[in-house]
Amino acid sequence: MAAHTRPGDEAVLVVWYKDGARRPFYILDVREGEGRQERVDSSVKDRLRSDPRGTRLTLDPAEGSDSGTYRCRVDFHISPTKSSIVTLTIYVIPSRLVVLDAHSRPVQGGVLRSLSEGDSLTLYCVASGGRPPPEVTWWKGRQMLSNRSVTVGEDGTLLASHEEDDDVMLTVGVGVGVRYVRTILTIPTLTRDYAKANITCRASNNNITEPLSTVVFLELHTRPTSVSIKPPREALVEGRQTRVECVATGAYPSAVITWEKTLEGRSTVLKATSLRLGDVTSSWLSLVPEASDHGATLTCRAHNPHIPGHAATTSTVLQITFAPRVTLKRGYSQIQRPVTEGEDVFFECEVASNPPPDTIAWFKDGTKVSHDQRAGVLVSGNNLVLQMVRRTSAGNYTCQATNTLATTTSNTLVLNIKYLPVCLDGPQTVIVAEGEDVRLTCRVDAKPEEDLRFTWYFNNTLDTVEVERHRVQVRTGLSYLDYTPRSSRDYGSLACWATNTVGTQADPCQFTVLEAGPPERVEDCELLNHTGGTLEVRCSPGFDGGLPQWFVGKVYDASSHTLLTTLQEASPKFTVTGLTGGQDYLITITAVNSKGTSQPQQIDAVRLKVAEKRMVEVSAPGVSPLVGVFLGLVGGFVGLLLLAVSLTLVRSYRCQCLMGEDVGVASSPTPTTKTSPTTPEKRTHQDDAPTGPDVLISASSKYK
């Protein structure tokens, strides 16, 4: 604006120029004769107002293009012309801000989705318009993240750039060609600090107005920061239901929790109940432990489903309290083969229990097995060793484990022991008559007893021969031979040898075949009662000669040797009644079978006792003592004489009786007989049975 200097002098012409233009954009002419004339350039005519003197111009509204250097020239009536220059700066706020992603696509709704922790982020903020070109920056709260901006003209020409941490803005020809300013934000790795964060792009070209800004919300998916399994309040007990809890925190959105149980390399997914609250997820697993779960690994896995391949896990080893689980096994080298007598046998008792067993006990056929080194029984905890087993070691074996919960018995292992055949019966003596047959049974104890082979040998004083095999019958565990002696040469001994897969028995079963004969006489005779007219005699029988025997008893008057009675019994025990007390008797007892009689057993001069009698006392006249002495002497002499005569007669008659008396063997009937344990079964041959020895000799050999 220009003012005159002289009083009364007034401006007659006011002219405004812009940016050195030769043509003014405003003229006010008030010179005389022309009137007031005002001319305004059409570009500003609608926005320009002036005061009456033309020295004050108002642009409303001001535009960015109005910025520039203005010169005002004023002509006066008298005073010289004056000029004044003023510079007008108008700040044009950017018209808009646009946020673009790394692919130059606009971020819709101000929310940037599908971001995951660890990803990289690139954003562009583009400010359109604005004069001077604005400074575009990225902020997170009060922290500036980036001011790496470039200014681009309409034709894409780089007009200015500003690198982060630079102190100087490089400007090239900033003017009408300015179109937009673009600033890049690069975050190599997004951390969880950016979860749910707002980042702001600001554009500002003055300190008068508030910066133009736009906010971008980062929806960042984060992984769980922690996951933990809370131990149950009580110990895990087999069969008792319990609940285990797992808690995961730090994930956005809340983590998904899964449970796995891993045992011996095999994993099983378990079902559970979960609750999500904010960034915390809780999961409860209902568990009924089993003994097989002891030592299994229980894993809780928390993951954000929006971040594949990343999860937080924690594990715990299950400690299950359970009663012993017991398995009995044989030693590895003996599992597939049978045991032979004389070998060592190993047993192993496998025990799984928690807590560990307090005791382990061993049993055979229900009887406890104790350590006995002398007997070859070695017990050591889980192991049982039987050294040089015998056939008696065979049986049913079990082991038993006890802990604080219970006592458990294992499975049963049957120990079968293979051994050589051995005779079940001792040496046998068989008495048989010529022409009679007898069955000889050779019974053996053997393992295995299937497919037993038997060999029989006959031996007499002349030779040893093998019995022809077609005459030998074999059954399970035994062999029998039907034998018939035809002559004296067929009496002797027979030996039976059995062979199984282990070998041939060490000692054969022995049979001695003897010819039947008369019985032997009885022995150890004694009187059991000989009073009151009754006489009882009992003796011990002798050998029966191999045939059924019976017994004949005869009672004689000792003085006259008269046969009073004959008795016959199946055993040597006789009772005689009707005898006279005070009399002497002679008794003979003879054994009888079909082959003859034994020598008689004699009991001499048995006097039967007289029963006592009570007499009435009678008074007698007195007798002189001399008469009594005389009668006594005469009586004694007569008694001695009679005794001598009697003894002479008894001896004479006894010899005649024994030498000439018939005991009646042939005529006596045969009582019911009982077969002795050593007496074999007898069979009667047919009349056309061949004669000669029963054993046919094919070749002479020594039996083994």
Coordinates of N, CA, C and O in Angstrom, one line a residue, residues 368-507:
K368 N 5.0 -122.3 48.4 CA 6.0 -121.3 48.3 C 7.4 -121.9 48.1 O 7.8 -122.9 48.7
V369 N 8.2 -121.3 47.1 CA 9.5 -121.7 46.8 C 10.5 -120.8 47.5 O 10.4 -119.6 47.4
S370 N 11.4 -121.4 48.3 CA 12.4 -120.7 49.1 C 13.8 -120.9 48.5 O 14.0 -121.9 47.9
H371 N 14.6 -120.0 48.8 CA 16.0 -120.1 48.4 C 16.7 -121.3 49.1 O 16.6 -121.4 50.3
D372 N 17.3 -122.2 48.3 CA 18.0 -123.4 48.9 C 19.1 -123.7 47.9 O 18.9 -124.4 46.9
Q373 N 20.2 -123.2 48.2 CA 21.4 -123.3 47.3 C 21.8 -124.8 47.2 O 22.2 -125.3 46.1
R374 N 21.7 -125.5 48.3 CA 22.1 -126.9 48.3 C 21.2 -127.7 47.3 O 21.7 -128.7 46.7
A375 N 19.9 -127.4 47.3 CA 19.0 -128.1 46.5 C 19.0 -127.5 45.0 O 18.2 -128.0 44.2
G376 N 19.8 -126.5 44.8 CA 19.9 -125.9 43.4 C 18.7 -125.0 43.1 O 18.4 -124.7 42.0
V377 N 18.1 -124.4 44.2 CA 17.0 -123.5 44.0 C 17.5 -122.1 44.4 O 17.8 -121.8 45.6
L378 N 17.6 -121.2 43.4 CA 18.2 -119.9 43.7 C 17.1 -118.8 43.4 O 16.6 -118.7 42.3
V379 N 16.7 -118.1 44.5 CA 15.7 -117.1 44.4 C 16.4 -115.7 44.5 O 17.1 -115.5 45.6
S380 N 16.3 -114.9 43.5 CA 16.9 -113.6 43.6 C 15.9 -112.5 43.0 O 15.9 -112.3 41.8
G381 N 15.1 -111.9 43.9 CA 14.2 -110.9 43.4 C 13.3 -111.4 42.3 O 12.4 -112.2 42.5
N382 N 13.5 -110.8 41.1 CA 12.6 -111.1 40.0 C 13.0 -112.4 39.3 O 12.4 -112.8 38.3
N383 N 14.0 -113.1 39.7 CA 14.5 -114.3 39.0 C 14.5 -115.5 39.9 O 14.7 -115.4 41.1
L384 N 14.2 -116.6 39.2 CA 14.2 -117.9 39.9 C 15.0 -118.8 39.0 O 14.7 -119.0 37.8
V385 N 16.1 -119.5 39.6 CA 16.9 -120.4 38.8 C 16.8 -121.8 39.5 O 17.0 -121.9 40.7
L386 N 16.5 -122.8 38.7 CA 16.5 -124.2 39.1 C 17.7 -124.9 38.5 O 17.7 -125.0 37.2
Q387 N 18.7 -125.2 39.3 CA 19.9 -125.8 38.8 C 19.7 -127.3 38.7 O 19.2 -128.0 39.6
M388 N 20.1 -127.9 37.5 CA 20.1 -129.3 37.3 C 18.8 -129.9 37.7 O 18.6 -130.7 38.7
V389 N 17.7 -129.5 37.0 CA 16.4 -129.9 37.4 C 16.2 -131.4 37.3 O 16.8 -132.1 36.5
R390 N 15.3 -131.9 38.2 CA 14.9 -133.3 38.3 C 13.5 -133.4 37.9 O 12.8 -132.3 37.8
R391 N 13.0 -134.6 37.7 CA 11.6 -134.7 37.2 C 10.7 -134.2 38.3 O 9.6 -133.8 38.0
T392 N 11.1 -134.2 39.6 CA 10.2 -133.7 40.6 C 10.1 -132.2 40.5 O 9.3 -131.6 41.2
S393 N 11.0 -131.5 39.7 CA 10.9 -130.1 39.6 C 9.7 -129.7 38.7 O 9.4 -128.5 38.6
A394 N 9.2 -130.6 37.9 CA 8.1 -130.3 37.0 C 6.9 -129.9 37.8 O 6.6 -130.3 39.0
G395 N 6.1 -128.9 37.3 CA 4.9 -128.5 38.0 C 4.5 -127.1 37.5 O 4.9 -126.6 36.4
N396 N 3.5 -126.5 38.2 CA 3.0 -125.2 37.8 C 3.6 -124.1 38.6 O 3.5 -124.1 39.9
Y397 N 4.3 -123.2 38.0 CA 5.0 -122.1 38.6 C 4.3 -120.8 38.4 O 3.8 -120.5 37.4
T398 N 4.3 -120.0 39.5 CA 3.7 -118.7 39.5 C 4.6 -117.8 40.4 O 5.4 -118.3 41.2
C399 N 4.5 -116.5 40.1 CA 5.2 -115.5 41.0 C 4.1 -114.5 41.5 O 3.1 -114.3 40.8
Q400 N 4.4 -113.9 42.6 CA 3.4 -113.0 43.2 C 4.1 -111.7 43.7 O 5.2 -111.8 44.3
A401 N 3.5 -110.6 43.3 CA 4.1 -109.3 43.7 C 3.2 -108.5 44.5 O 1.9 -108.5 44.3
T402 N 3.7 -107.8 45.5 CA 2.9 -107.1 46.5 C 3.4 -105.6 46.6 O 4.6 -105.4 46.8
N403 N 2.5 -104.6 46.5 CA 2.8 -103.3 46.8 C 1.8 -102.7 47.8 O 1.0 -103.5 48.3
T404 N 1.8 -101.4 48.0 CA 0.9 -100.8 49.0 C -0.6 -101.0 48.6 O -1.5 -100.8 49.5
L405 N -0.9 -101.2 47.3 CA -2.3 -101.3 46.9 C -2.8 -102.7 47.0 O -4.0 -102.9 47.4
A406 N -2.1 -103.7 46.5 CA -2.6 -105.0 46.4 C -1.5 -106.0 46.1 O -0.3 -105.7 46.0
T407 N -1.9 -107.3 46.2 CA -1.1 -108.4 45.8 C -1.6 -109.1 44.6 O -2.8 -109.4 44.5
T408 N -0.7 -109.3 43.6 CA -1.2 -109.8 42.3 C -0.4 -111.1 42.0 O 0.9 -111.1 42.2
T409 N -1.1 -112.1 41.5 CA -0.4 -113.3 41.1 C -0.3 -113.4 39.6 O -1.2 -113.0 38.9
S410 N 0.8 -113.9 39.1 CA 1.1 -113.9 37.7 C 0.3 -115.0 37.0 O -0.4 -115.8 37.6
N411 N 0.5 -115.1 35.7 CA 0.1 -116.3 34.9 C 0.8 -117.5 35.4 O 1.9 -117.4 36.0
T412 N 0.3 -118.7 35.0 CA 0.9 -119.9 35.4 C 1.7 -120.5 34.2 O 1.2 -120.6 33.1
L413 N 3.0 -120.8 34.6 CA 3.8 -121.5 33.6 C 4.0 -123.0 34.0 O 4.4 -123.2 35.1
V414 N 3.7 -123.8 33.1 CA 3.8 -125.3 33.4 C 5.2 -125.7 32.9 O 5.5 -125.6 31.7
L415 N 6.0 -126.2 33.9 CA 7.3 -126.7 33.5 C 7.2 -128.2 33.3 O 7.0 -129.0 34.2
N416 N 7.4 -128.6 32.1 CA 7.5 -130.0 31.7 C 8.9 -130.4 31.5 O 9.6 -129.7 30.8
I417 N 9.3 -131.5 32.1 CA 10.7 -131.9 32.1 C 10.8 -133.3 31.4 O 10.1 -134.3 31.8
K418 N 11.6 -133.4 30.4 CA 11.8 -134.7 29.7 C 12.8 -135.5 30.5 O 13.8 -134.9 30.9
Y419 N 12.6 -136.8 30.6 CA 13.5 -137.6 31.4 C 13.4 -139.0 30.9 O 12.5 -139.4 30.2
L420 N 14.5 -139.8 31.2 CA 14.6 -141.2 30.8 C 13.5 -142.0 31.5 O 13.1 -141.7 32.6
P421 N 13.0 -143.1 30.8 CA 12.1 -143.9 31.5 C 12.7 -144.5 32.8 O 13.9 -144.8 32.8
V422 N 11.9 -144.7 33.8 CA 12.3 -145.4 35.0 C 11.1 -146.3 35.5 O 9.9 -146.0 35.3
C423 N 11.4 -147.4 36.0 CA 10.4 -148.4 36.5 C 9.5 -147.8 37.6 O 10.1 -147.2 38.5
L424 N 8.2 -148.0 37.4 CA 7.3 -147.6 38.5 C 7.2 -148.7 39.6 O 6.9 -148.4 40.7
D425 N 7.5 -149.9 39.2 CA 7.4 -151.0 40.2 C 8.8 -151.6 40.4 O 9.7 -151.6 39.5
G426 N 9.1 -152.1 41.6 CA 10.3 -152.7 41.9 C 10.5 -154.1 41.3 O 9.6 -154.5 40.6
P427 N 11.6 -154.8 41.6 CA 11.7 -156.1 41.0 C 10.6 -157.0 41.5 O 10.1 -156.9 42.6
Q428 N 10.1 -157.8 40.6 CA 8.9 -158.7 40.9 C 9.3 -160.1 40.7 O 10.0 -160.5 39.8
T429 N 8.8 -160.9 41.6 CA 9.0 -162.4 41.6 C 7.6 -163.0 41.2 O 6.6 -162.8 41.9
V430 N 7.6 -163.8 40.2 CA 6.4 -164.5 39.7 C 6.6 -166.0 39.8 O 7.6 -166.5 39.3
I431 N 5.6 -166.6 40.4 CA 5.7 -168.1 40.6 C 4.5 -168.6 39.8 O 3.4 -168.3 39.9
V432 N 4.9 -169.5 38.9 CA 3.9 -170.1 38.0 C 4.3 -171.5 37.7 O 5.5 -171.9 37.6
A433 N 3.3 -172.3 37.5 CA 3.5 -173.7 37.2 C 3.7 -173.9 35.7 O 3.4 -173.1 34.9
E434 N 4.3 -175.0 35.3 CA 4.5 -175.3 33.9 C 3.2 -175.4 33.2 O 2.2 -176.0 33.8
G435 N 3.1 -174.8 32.0 CA 1.9 -174.9 31.2 C 0.9 -173.8 31.6 O -0.1 -173.6 30.8
E436 N 1.1 -173.1 32.7 CA 0.3 -171.9 33.0 C 0.9 -170.7 32.4 O 2.1 -170.5 32.4
D437 N 0.0 -169.7 32.1 CA 0.5 -168.5 31.5 C 0.3 -167.3 32.5 O -0.6 -167.4 33.3
V438 N 1.2 -166.4 32.4 CA 1.1 -165.2 33.3 C 1.4 -164.0 32.5 O 2.2 -164.0 31.5
R439 N 0.8 -162.9 32.9 CA 1.0 -161.6 32.2 C 2.0 -160.8 33.0 O 1.7 -160.4 34.1
L440 N 3.1 -160.4 32.4 CA 4.1 -159.6 33.0 C 3.9 -158.2 32.5 O 4.0 -157.9 31.3
T441 N 3.7 -157.2 33.4 CA 3.4 -155.8 33.0 C 4.6 -155.0 33.4 O 5.0 -154.9 34.6
C442 N 5.2 -154.3 32.4 CA 6.4 -153.4 32.6 C 5.9 -152.0 32.5 O 5.6 -151.4 31.5
R443 N 5.7 -151.3 33.7 CA 5.2 -150.0 33.7 C 6.3 -149.0 34.0 O 7.1 -149.3 35.0
V444 N 6.4 -148.0 33.3 CA 7.5 -147.0 33.4 C 6.9 -145.6 33.5 O 5.9 -145.3 33.1
D445 N 7.7 -144.7 34.2 CA 7.4 -143.3 34.3 C 8.4 -142.6 33.3 O 9.6 -142.8 33.5
A446 N 7.9 -141.9 32.3 CA 8.8 -141.3 31.3 C 8.1 -140.1 30.8 O 6.9 -139.9 30.8
K447 N 8.9 -139.2 30.3 CA 8.5 -137.9 29.7 C 9.4 -137.6 28.5 O 10.6 -137.4 28.8
P448 N 8.9 -137.6 27.3 CA 7.6 -137.9 26.9 C 7.3 -139.4 27.0 O 8.2 -140.2 26.9
E449 N 6.0 -139.7 27.1 CA 5.6 -141.1 27.2 C 5.0 -141.6 25.9 O 4.6 -142.7 25.8
E450 N 4.9 -140.7 24.9 CA 4.4 -141.1 23.6 C 5.5 -141.8 22.8 O 6.6 -141.4 22.9
D451 N 5.1 -142.7 22.0 CA 6.0 -143.4 21.1 C 7.1 -144.1 21.9 O 8.3 -144.1 21.5
L452 N 6.8 -144.7 23.1 CA 7.8 -145.5 23.8 C 8.1 -146.8 23.1 O 7.2 -147.4 22.5
R453 N 9.3 -147.2 23.1 CA 9.7 -148.4 22.6 C 10.2 -149.3 23.7 O 11.0 -148.9 24.6
F454 N 9.8 -150.6 23.7 CA 10.2 -151.5 24.8 C 10.9 -152.7 24.2 O 10.6 -153.2 23.1
T455 N 11.9 -153.2 24.9 CA 12.7 -154.4 24.5 C 12.8 -155.3 25.7 O 13.1 -154.8 26.8
W456 N 12.4 -156.6 25.5 CA 12.4 -157.6 26.6 C 13.6 -158.6 26.4 O 13.8 -159.0 25.2
Y457 N 14.2 -158.9 27.4 CA 15.3 -160.0 27.4 C 15.0 -161.0 28.4 O 14.5 -160.7 29.5
F458 N 15.3 -162.3 28.0 CA 15.1 -163.4 29.0 C 16.5 -164.0 29.3 O 17.3 -164.1 28.4
N459 N 16.7 -164.3 30.5 CA 18.0 -164.8 31.0 C 17.8 -166.0 31.9 O 17.0 -165.9 32.8
N460 N 18.5 -167.1 31.6 CA 18.5 -168.2 32.5 C 20.0 -168.6 32.7 O 20.9 -167.9 32.3
T461 N 20.2 -169.7 33.3 CA 21.6 -170.1 33.6 C 22.4 -170.5 32.3 O 23.6 -170.5 32.3
L462 N 21.7 -170.6 31.2 CA 22.4 -171.0 30.0 C 22.6 -169.9 29.0 O 23.6 -169.8 28.3
D463 N 21.6 -169.0 28.9 CA 21.7 -168.0 27.8 C 20.9 -166.8 28.1 O 20.1 -166.7 29.0
T464 N 21.1 -165.7 27.3 CA 20.4 -164.4 27.4 C 19.9 -164.1 25.9 O 20.7 -164.1 25.0
V465 N 18.6 -164.0 25.8 CA 18.0 -163.8 24.5 C 17.0 -162.7 24.5 O 16.4 -162.4 25.6
E466 N 16.8 -162.0 23.3 CA 15.7 -161.0 23.2 C 14.4 -161.6 22.9 O 14.3 -162.5 22.0
V467 N 13.4 -161.2 23.5 CA 12.0 -161.7 23.2 C 11.6 -161.2 21.9 O 11.8 -160.0 21.6
E468 N 11.0 -162.0 21.1 CA 10.5 -161.6 19.8 C 9.5 -160.5 20.0 O 8.6 -160.5 20.8
R469 N 9.7 -159.5 19.1 CA 8.9 -158.2 19.3 C 7.4 -158.4 19.0 O 6.6 -157.7 19.6
H470 N 7.0 -159.3 18.2 CA 5.6 -159.5 17.9 C 4.9 -160.0 19.1 O 3.6 -160.0 19.2
R471 N 5.6 -160.5 20.1 CA 5.0 -161.0 21.3 C 4.8 -160.0 22.4 O 4.2 -160.2 23.4
V472 N 5.4 -158.8 22.2 CA 5.4 -157.7 23.1 C 4.3 -156.7 22.8 O 4.2 -156.2 21.6
Q473 N 3.4 -156.4 23.7 CA 2.3 -155.5 23.5 C 2.7 -154.2 24.2 O 3.3 -154.2 25.3
V474 N 2.4 -153.1 23.5 CA 2.8 -151.8 24.0 C 1.5 -150.9 24.2 O 0.7 -150.8 23.3
R475 N 1.4 -150.3 25.3 CA 0.3 -149.3 25.6 C 1.0 -148.0 26.1 O 2.2 -148.0 26.3
T476 N 0.2 -147.0 26.3 CA 0.7 -145.7 26.8 C 1.3 -146.0 28.2 O 0.7 -146.3 29.2
G477 N 2.6 -145.8 28.3 CA 3.3 -145.9 29.6 C 3.7 -147.3 30.0 O 4.2 -147.4 31.1
L478 N 3.3 -148.3 29.3 CA 3.6 -149.6 29.7 C 3.7 -150.6 28.6 O 3.3 -150.3 27.4
S479 N 4.3 -151.8 28.9 CA 4.3 -152.9 27.9 C 4.0 -154.2 28.7 O 4.4 -154.3 29.9
Y480 N 3.4 -155.1 28.1 CA 3.1 -156.4 28.8 C 3.5 -157.5 27.9 O 3.5 -157.4 26.6
L481 N 3.9 -158.6 28.6 CA 4.3 -159.9 27.9 C 3.5 -161.0 28.5 O 3.5 -161.2 29.7
D482 N 2.8 -161.8 27.7 CA 2.1 -163.0 28.1 C 3.1 -164.1 28.0 O 3.6 -164.5 26.9
Y483 N 3.4 -164.7 29.2 CA 4.5 -165.7 29.3 C 4.0 -167.0 29.8 O 3.3 -167.0 30.8
T484 N 4.4 -168.1 29.2 CA 4.0 -169.5 29.6 C 5.3 -170.4 29.6 O 5.9 -170.7 28.6
P485 N 5.7 -170.8 30.8 CA 6.9 -171.7 30.9 C 6.4 -173.1 30.5 O 5.4 -173.6 30.9
R486 N 7.2 -173.7 29.6 CA 6.9 -175.0 29.1 C 7.8 -176.1 29.7 O 7.5 -177.3 29.8
S487 N 9.0 -175.6 30.2 CA 9.9 -176.6 30.8 C 10.7 -175.8 31.9 O 10.6 -174.6 32.0
S488 N 11.6 -176.6 32.5 CA 12.4 -176.0 33.5 C 13.4 -174.9 33.0 O 13.8 -174.0 33.7
R489 N 13.7 -175.0 31.7 CA 14.5 -174.0 31.0 C 13.8 -172.6 30.9 O 14.5 -171.6 30.7
D490 N 12.5 -172.6 31.0 CA 11.8 -171.3 30.8 C 11.7 -170.6 32.1 O 11.0 -169.5 32.2
Y491 N 12.3 -171.1 33.2 CA 12.3 -170.3 34.5 C 13.6 -169.6 34.5 O 14.7 -170.1 34.3
G492 N 13.5 -168.3 34.9 CA 14.7 -167.5 35.0 C 14.3 -166.0 35.3 O 13.3 -165.8 36.0
S493 N 15.0 -165.1 34.6 CA 14.7 -163.7 34.8 C 14.4 -163.0 33.5 O 15.0 -163.4 32.5
L494 N 13.5 -162.0 33.5 CA 13.1 -161.2 32.4 C 13.4 -159.8 32.7 O 13.1 -159.3 33.8
A495 N 14.0 -159.1 31.7 CA 14.3 -157.6 31.9 C 13.6 -156.8 30.8 O 13.6 -157.2 29.6
C496 N 13.0 -155.7 31.2 CA 12.3 -154.9 30.2 C 13.0 -153.5 30.2 O 13.1 -152.9 31.2
W497 N 13.3 -153.1 29.0 CA 14.0 -151.8 28.8 C 13.1 -150.9 27.9 O 12.6 -151.3 26.9
A498 N 12.8 -149.6 28.4 CA 12.0 -148.7 27.7 C 12.9 -147.6 27.1 O 13.9 -147.2 27.8
T499 N 12.6 -147.1 25.9 CA 13.3 -146.0 25.3 C 12.4 -144.9 24.8 O 11.3 -145.2 24.2
N500 N 12.7 -143.6 25.1 CA 11.9 -142.5 24.5 C 12.9 -141.6 23.8 O 14.1 -142.0 23.6
T501 N 12.5 -140.4 23.5 CA 13.3 -139.5 22.7 C 14.5 -139.0 23.5 O 15.5 -138.5 22.9
V502 N 14.5 -139.1 24.9 CA 15.7 -138.7 25.7 C 16.7 -139.8 25.6 O 17.9 -139.6 25.6
G503 N 16.3 -141.1 25.6 CA 17.2 -142.2 25.6 C 16.6 -143.4 26.2 O 15.4 -143.5 26.4
T504 N 17.5 -144.4 26.6 CA 17.0 -145.7 27.1 C 17.2 -145.7 28.6 O 18.2 -145.1 29.1
Q505 N 16.3 -146.2 29.4 CA 16.3 -146.2 30.8 C 17.6 -146.8 31.3 O 18.2 -147.8 30.7
A506 N 18.1 -146.3 32.4 CA 19.4 -146.8 33.0 C 19.3 -148.2 33.5 O 20.2 -149.0 33.3
D507 N 18.2 -148.5 34.3 CA 18.1 -149.8 34.9 C 16.7 -150.4 34.5 O 15.7 -149.7 34.5

